[in-house]
Tab-separated table of C-alpha atoms in Angstrom:
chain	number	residue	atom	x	y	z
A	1	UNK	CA	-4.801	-13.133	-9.265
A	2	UNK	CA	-1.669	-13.541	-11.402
A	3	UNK	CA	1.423	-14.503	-9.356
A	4	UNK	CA	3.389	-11.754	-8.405
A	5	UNK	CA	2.040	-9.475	-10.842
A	6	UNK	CA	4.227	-5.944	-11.380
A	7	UNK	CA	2.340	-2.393	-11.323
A	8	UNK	CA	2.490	0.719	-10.013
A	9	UNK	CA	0.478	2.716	-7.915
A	10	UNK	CA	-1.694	4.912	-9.857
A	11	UNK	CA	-2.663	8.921	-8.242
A	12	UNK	CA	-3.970	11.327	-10.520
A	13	UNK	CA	-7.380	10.719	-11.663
A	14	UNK	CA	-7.804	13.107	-13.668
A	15	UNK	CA	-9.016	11.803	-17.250
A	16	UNK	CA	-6.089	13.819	-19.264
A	17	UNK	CA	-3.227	12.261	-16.841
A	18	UNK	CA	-4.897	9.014	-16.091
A	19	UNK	CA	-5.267	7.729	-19.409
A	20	UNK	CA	-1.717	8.454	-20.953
A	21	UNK	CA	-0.272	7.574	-17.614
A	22	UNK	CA	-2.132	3.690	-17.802
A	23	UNK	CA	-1.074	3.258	-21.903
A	24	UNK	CA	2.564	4.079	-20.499
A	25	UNK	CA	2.129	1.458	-17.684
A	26	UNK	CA	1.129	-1.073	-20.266
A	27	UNK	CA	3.703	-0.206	-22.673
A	28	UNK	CA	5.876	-1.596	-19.476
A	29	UNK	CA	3.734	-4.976	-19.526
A	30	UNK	CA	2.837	-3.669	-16.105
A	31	UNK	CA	-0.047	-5.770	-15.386
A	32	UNK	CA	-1.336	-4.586	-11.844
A	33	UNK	CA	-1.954	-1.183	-9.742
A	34	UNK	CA	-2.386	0.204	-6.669
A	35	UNK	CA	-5.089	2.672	-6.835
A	36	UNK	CA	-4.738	5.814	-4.896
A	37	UNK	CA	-7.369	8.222	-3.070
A	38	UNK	CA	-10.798	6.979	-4.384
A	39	UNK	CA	-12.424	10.025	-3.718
A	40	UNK	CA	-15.908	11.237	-4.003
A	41	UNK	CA	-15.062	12.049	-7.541
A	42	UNK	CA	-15.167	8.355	-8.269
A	43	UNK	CA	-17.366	7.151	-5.607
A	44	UNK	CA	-20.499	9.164	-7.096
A	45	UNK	CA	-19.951	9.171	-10.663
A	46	UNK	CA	-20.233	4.864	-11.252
A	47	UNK	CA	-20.036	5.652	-15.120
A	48	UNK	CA	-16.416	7.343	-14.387
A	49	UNK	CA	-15.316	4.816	-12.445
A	50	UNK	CA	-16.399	1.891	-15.149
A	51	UNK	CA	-14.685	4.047	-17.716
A	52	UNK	CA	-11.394	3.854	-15.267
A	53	UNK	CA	-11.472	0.497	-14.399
A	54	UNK	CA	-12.820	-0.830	-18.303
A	55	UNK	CA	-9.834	1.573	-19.303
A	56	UNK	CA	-7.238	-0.337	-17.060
A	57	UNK	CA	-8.590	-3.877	-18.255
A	58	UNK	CA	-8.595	-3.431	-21.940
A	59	UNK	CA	-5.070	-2.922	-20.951
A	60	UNK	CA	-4.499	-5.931	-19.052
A	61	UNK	CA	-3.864	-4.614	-15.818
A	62	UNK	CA	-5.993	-5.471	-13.015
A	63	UNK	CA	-6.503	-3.413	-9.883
A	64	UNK	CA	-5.415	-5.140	-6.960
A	65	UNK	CA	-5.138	-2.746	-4.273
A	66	UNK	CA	-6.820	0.871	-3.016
A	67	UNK	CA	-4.691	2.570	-0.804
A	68	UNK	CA	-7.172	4.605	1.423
A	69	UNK	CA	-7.800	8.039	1.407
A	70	UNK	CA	-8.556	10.014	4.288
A	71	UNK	CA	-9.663	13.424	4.769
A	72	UNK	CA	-7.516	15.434	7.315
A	73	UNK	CA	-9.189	17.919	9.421
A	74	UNK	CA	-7.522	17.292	13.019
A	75	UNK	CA	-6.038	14.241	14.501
A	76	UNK	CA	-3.208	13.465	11.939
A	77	UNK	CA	-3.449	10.616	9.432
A	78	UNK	CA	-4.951	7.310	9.650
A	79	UNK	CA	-8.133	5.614	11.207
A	80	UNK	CA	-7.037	6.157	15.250
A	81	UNK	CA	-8.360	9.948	16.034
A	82	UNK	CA	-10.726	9.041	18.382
A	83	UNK	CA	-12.885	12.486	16.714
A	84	UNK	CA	-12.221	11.084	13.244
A	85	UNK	CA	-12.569	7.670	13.500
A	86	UNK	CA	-16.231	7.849	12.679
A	87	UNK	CA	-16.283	9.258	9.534
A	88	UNK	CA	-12.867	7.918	8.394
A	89	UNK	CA	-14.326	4.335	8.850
A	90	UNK	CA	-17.339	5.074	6.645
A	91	UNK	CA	-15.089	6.691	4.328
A	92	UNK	CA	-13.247	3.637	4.425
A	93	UNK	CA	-16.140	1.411	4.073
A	94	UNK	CA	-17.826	3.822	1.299
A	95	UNK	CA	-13.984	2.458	-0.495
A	96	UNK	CA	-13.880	-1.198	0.437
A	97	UNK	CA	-17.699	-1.444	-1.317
A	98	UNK	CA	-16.539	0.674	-4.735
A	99	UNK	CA	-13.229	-1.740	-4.448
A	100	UNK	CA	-15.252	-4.730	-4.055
A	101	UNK	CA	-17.731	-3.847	-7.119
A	102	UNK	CA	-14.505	-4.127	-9.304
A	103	UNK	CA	-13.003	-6.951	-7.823
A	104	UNK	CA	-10.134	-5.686	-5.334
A	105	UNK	CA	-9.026	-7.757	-3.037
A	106	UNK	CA	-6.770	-5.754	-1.235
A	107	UNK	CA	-7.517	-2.786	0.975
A	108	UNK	CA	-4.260	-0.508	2.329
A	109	UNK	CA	-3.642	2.222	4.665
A	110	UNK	CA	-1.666	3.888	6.586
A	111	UNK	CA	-3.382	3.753	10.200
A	112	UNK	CA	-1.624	6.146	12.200
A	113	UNK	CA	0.568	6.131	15.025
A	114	UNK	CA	-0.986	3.475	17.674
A	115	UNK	CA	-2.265	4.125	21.005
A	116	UNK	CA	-0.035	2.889	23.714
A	117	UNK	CA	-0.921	-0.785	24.287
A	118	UNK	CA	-2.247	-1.883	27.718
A	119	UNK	CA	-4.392	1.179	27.709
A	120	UNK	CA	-8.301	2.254	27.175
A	121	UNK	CA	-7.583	3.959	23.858
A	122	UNK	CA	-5.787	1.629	22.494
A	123	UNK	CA	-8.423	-1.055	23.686
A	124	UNK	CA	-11.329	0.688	22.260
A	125	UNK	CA	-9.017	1.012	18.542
A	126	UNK	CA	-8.407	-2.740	18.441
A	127	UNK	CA	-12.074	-3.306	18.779
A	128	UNK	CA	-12.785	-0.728	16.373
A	129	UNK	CA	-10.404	-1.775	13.679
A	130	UNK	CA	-11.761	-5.258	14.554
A	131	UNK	CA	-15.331	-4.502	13.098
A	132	UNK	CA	-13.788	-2.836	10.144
A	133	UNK	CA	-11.250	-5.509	8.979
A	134	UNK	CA	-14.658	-7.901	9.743
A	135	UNK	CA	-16.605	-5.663	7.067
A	136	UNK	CA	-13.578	-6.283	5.065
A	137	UNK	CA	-13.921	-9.648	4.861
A	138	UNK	CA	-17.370	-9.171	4.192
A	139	UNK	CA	-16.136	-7.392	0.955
A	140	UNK	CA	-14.095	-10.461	0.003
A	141	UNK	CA	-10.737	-8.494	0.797
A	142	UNK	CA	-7.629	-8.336	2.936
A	143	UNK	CA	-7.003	-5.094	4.861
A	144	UNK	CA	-2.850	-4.466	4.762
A	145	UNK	CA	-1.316	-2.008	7.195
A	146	UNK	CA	1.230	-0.849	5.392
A	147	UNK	CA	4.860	0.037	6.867
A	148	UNK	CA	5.750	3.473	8.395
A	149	UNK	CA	6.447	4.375	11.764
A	150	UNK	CA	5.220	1.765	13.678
A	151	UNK	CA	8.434	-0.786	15.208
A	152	UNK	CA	8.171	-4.529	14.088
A	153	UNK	CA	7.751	-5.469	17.035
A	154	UNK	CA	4.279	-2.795	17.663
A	155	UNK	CA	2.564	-3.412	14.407
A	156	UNK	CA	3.349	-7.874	15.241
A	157	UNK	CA	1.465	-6.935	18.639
A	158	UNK	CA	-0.941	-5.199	17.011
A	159	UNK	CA	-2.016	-8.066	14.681
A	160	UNK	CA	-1.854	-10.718	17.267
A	161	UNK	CA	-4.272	-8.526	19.439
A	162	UNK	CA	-6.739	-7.864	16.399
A	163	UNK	CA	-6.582	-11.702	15.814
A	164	UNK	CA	-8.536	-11.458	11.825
A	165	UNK	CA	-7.614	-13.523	9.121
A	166	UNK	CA	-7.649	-11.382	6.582
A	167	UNK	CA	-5.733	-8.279	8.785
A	168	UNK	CA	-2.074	-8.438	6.995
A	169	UNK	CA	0.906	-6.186	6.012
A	170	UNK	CA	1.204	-3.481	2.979
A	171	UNK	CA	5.793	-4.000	3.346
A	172	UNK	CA	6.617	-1.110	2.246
A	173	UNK	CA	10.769	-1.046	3.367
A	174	UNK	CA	11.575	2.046	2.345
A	175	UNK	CA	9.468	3.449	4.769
A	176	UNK	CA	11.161	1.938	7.777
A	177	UNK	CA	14.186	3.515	6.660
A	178	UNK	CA	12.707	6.801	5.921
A	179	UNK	CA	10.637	6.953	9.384
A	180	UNK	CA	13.970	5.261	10.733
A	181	UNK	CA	13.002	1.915	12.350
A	182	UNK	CA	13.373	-1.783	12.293
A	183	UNK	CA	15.614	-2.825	9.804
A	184	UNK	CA	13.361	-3.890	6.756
A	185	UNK	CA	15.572	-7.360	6.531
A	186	UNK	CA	14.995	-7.911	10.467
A	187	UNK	CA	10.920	-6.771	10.253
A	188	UNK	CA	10.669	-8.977	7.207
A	189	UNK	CA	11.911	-11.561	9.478
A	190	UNK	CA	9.296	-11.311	12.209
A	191	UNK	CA	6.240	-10.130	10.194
A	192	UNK	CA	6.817	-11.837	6.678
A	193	UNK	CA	3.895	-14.774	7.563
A	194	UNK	CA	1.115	-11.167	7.201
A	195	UNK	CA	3.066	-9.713	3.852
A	196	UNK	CA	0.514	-9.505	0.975
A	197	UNK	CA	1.776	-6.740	-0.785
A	198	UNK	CA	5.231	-5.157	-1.189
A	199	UNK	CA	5.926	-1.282	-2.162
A	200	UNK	CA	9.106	-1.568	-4.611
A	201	UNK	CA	10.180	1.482	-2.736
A	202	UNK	CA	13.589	2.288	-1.694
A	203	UNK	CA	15.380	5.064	0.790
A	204	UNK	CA	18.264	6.024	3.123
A	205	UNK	CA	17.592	7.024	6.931
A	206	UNK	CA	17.858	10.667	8.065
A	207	UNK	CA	21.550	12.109	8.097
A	208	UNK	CA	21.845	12.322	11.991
A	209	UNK	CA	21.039	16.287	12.901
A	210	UNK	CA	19.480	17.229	9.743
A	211	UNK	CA	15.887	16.235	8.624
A	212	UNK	CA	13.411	13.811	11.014
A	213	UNK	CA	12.804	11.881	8.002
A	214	UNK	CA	15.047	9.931	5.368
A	215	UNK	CA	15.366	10.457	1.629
A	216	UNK	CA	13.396	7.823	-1.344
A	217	UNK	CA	15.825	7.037	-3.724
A	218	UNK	CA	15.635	4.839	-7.536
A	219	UNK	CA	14.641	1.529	-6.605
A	220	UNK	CA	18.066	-0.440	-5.717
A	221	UNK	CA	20.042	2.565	-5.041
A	222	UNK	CA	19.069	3.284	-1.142
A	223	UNK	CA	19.352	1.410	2.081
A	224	UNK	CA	16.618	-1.649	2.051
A	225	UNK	CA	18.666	-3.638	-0.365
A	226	UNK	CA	15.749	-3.652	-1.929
A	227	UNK	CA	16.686	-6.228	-4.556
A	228	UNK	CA	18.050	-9.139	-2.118
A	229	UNK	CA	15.434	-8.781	0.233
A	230	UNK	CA	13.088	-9.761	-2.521
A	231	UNK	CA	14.418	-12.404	-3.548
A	232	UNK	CA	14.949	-13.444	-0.025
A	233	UNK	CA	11.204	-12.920	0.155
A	234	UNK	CA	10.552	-14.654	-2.914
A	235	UNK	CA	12.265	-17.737	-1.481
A	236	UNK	CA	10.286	-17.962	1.212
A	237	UNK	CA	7.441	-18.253	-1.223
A	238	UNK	CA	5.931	-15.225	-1.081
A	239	UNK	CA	4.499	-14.471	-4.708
A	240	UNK	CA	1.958	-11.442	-3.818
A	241	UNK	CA	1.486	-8.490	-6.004
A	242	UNK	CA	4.811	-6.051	-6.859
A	243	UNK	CA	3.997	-2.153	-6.871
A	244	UNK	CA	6.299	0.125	-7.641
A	245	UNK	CA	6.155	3.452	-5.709
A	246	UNK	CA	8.222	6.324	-6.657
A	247	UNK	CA	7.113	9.639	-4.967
A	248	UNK	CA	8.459	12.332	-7.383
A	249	UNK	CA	6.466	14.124	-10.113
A	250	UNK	CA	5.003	12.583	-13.120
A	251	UNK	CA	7.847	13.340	-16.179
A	252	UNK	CA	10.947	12.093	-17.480
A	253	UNK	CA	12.542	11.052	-14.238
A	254	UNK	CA	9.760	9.390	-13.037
A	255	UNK	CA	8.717	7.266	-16.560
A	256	UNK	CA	13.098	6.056	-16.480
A	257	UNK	CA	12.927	4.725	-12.758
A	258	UNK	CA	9.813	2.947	-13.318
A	259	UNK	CA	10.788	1.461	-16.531
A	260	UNK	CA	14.244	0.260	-15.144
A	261	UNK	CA	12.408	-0.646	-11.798
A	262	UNK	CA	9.767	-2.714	-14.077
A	263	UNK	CA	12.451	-4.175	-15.628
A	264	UNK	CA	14.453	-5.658	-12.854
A	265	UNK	CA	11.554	-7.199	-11.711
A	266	UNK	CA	10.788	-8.698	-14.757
A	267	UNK	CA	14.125	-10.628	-14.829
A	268	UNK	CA	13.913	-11.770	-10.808
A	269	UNK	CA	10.104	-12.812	-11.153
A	270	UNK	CA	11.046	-15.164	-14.409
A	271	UNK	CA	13.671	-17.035	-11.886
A	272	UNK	CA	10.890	-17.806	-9.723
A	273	UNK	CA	8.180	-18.486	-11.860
């Protein structure tokens, strides 16, 4: 896998927005993605799914990453609904195997908020998740939580407990800011020996009595301090994959912040390799 390779995350699959939308990411000399939602769409049709992924290659960019989907009937997001875990793990499995076929080595999600710890449920989830991170090893990949509401200091305990090589961290620091929690300079501190991945992501916290939830911003223009984190990160030697995330509509807007984004990167990833 290239060293600290820049993409984006990639979520429409349809074929008359996927295929402009991956010539624009090469016309960035984007050379990685995050692929979102692998539905059934993909995981029946295998001639689709070559097209996509022969598609992305000709290009030059290789998928890294699938950030799970999962289907939300009752018990929130995630894999820890005791009624849902079932079927969200062979959803997640049904992924991990399509991911595998092409090569991707790492597996994302957001998991949900934990069960307390020192209690059944959350007992029973660590030996769940156990088996599953085990079948994604099997698969040849790492499975990342990535970084929402959980504290540093839950999602550390959480890994410690589950005790798998290949269980590490999606860092996604606007998303600490956004669910307002650790400090993504202070969780980077504690939890940067699991970082795989990093969401180029950035966000203020919530204005205190307005909205539960903080606001994304452009990349560099929110609360993480996005760029000196990296490169704080990037001194420390970690030289994982780069994905930039910006969650706003597909259009003008969208194509500027990821072609500035892309292009800071650029110039702090040719100081460091």
């Amino acid at each position: 896998m290239e060293k600290l390779s820049i993409g984006t995350m990639i979520l429409d699959h349809t074929e008359e927005a996927l295929y402009p939308y991956i010539d624009f990411m090469a016309s960035l000399g984007m050379t990685s993605c995050q692929i979102c939602r692998v539905t059934d769409d993909l995981l029946n049709d295998r001639a689709a799914s070559d097209r996509f992924i022969n598609y992305l290659r000709a290009k030059k960019i290789e998928p890294v990453s699938i950030f799970l989907h999962t289907r939300v009937r009752e018990g929130g997001n995630g894999l820890v609904s005791d009624a849902e875990r079932p079927a969200r793990f062979v959803s997640a499995c049904r992924q991990m195997a399509w991911g595998a076929h092409y090569g991707v080595k790492y597996i994302s999600c957001h998991v949900g908020e934990f069960p307390e710890h020192g209690t059944a449920d959350y007992d029973r989830w660590i030996a769940d998740m156990q088996e599953l991170i085990r079948f994604a090893a099997d698969m040849g990949q790492d499975f990342l939580f990535e970084t929402g509401p959980e504290p540093a200091e839950v999602l550390k305990q959480a890994l410690e407990d589950l005790n798998e090589k290949n269980a590490g961290i999606n860092f996604d620091p606007a998303n600490l800011l956004w669910y307002n929690k650790t400090d993504p300079a202070v969780f980077a501190e504690m939890l940067f020996p699991y970082f795989r991945l990093i969401h180029c992501k950035d966000a203020v916290r919530p204005v205190p009595g307005g909205e539960w939830h903080g606001r994304e911003t452009v990349l560099g223009e929110g609360g993480t301090n996005f760029f000196a984190l990296l490169e704080s990160l990037l001194k420390k030697g970690f030289r994982g994959p780069l994905i930039i995330e910006r969650e706003i509509p597909f259009g003008e807007e969208r194509c500027r912040d990821l072609t500035v984004a892309s292009a800071k990167l650029a110039a702090l990833r040719a100081k460091y390799l």
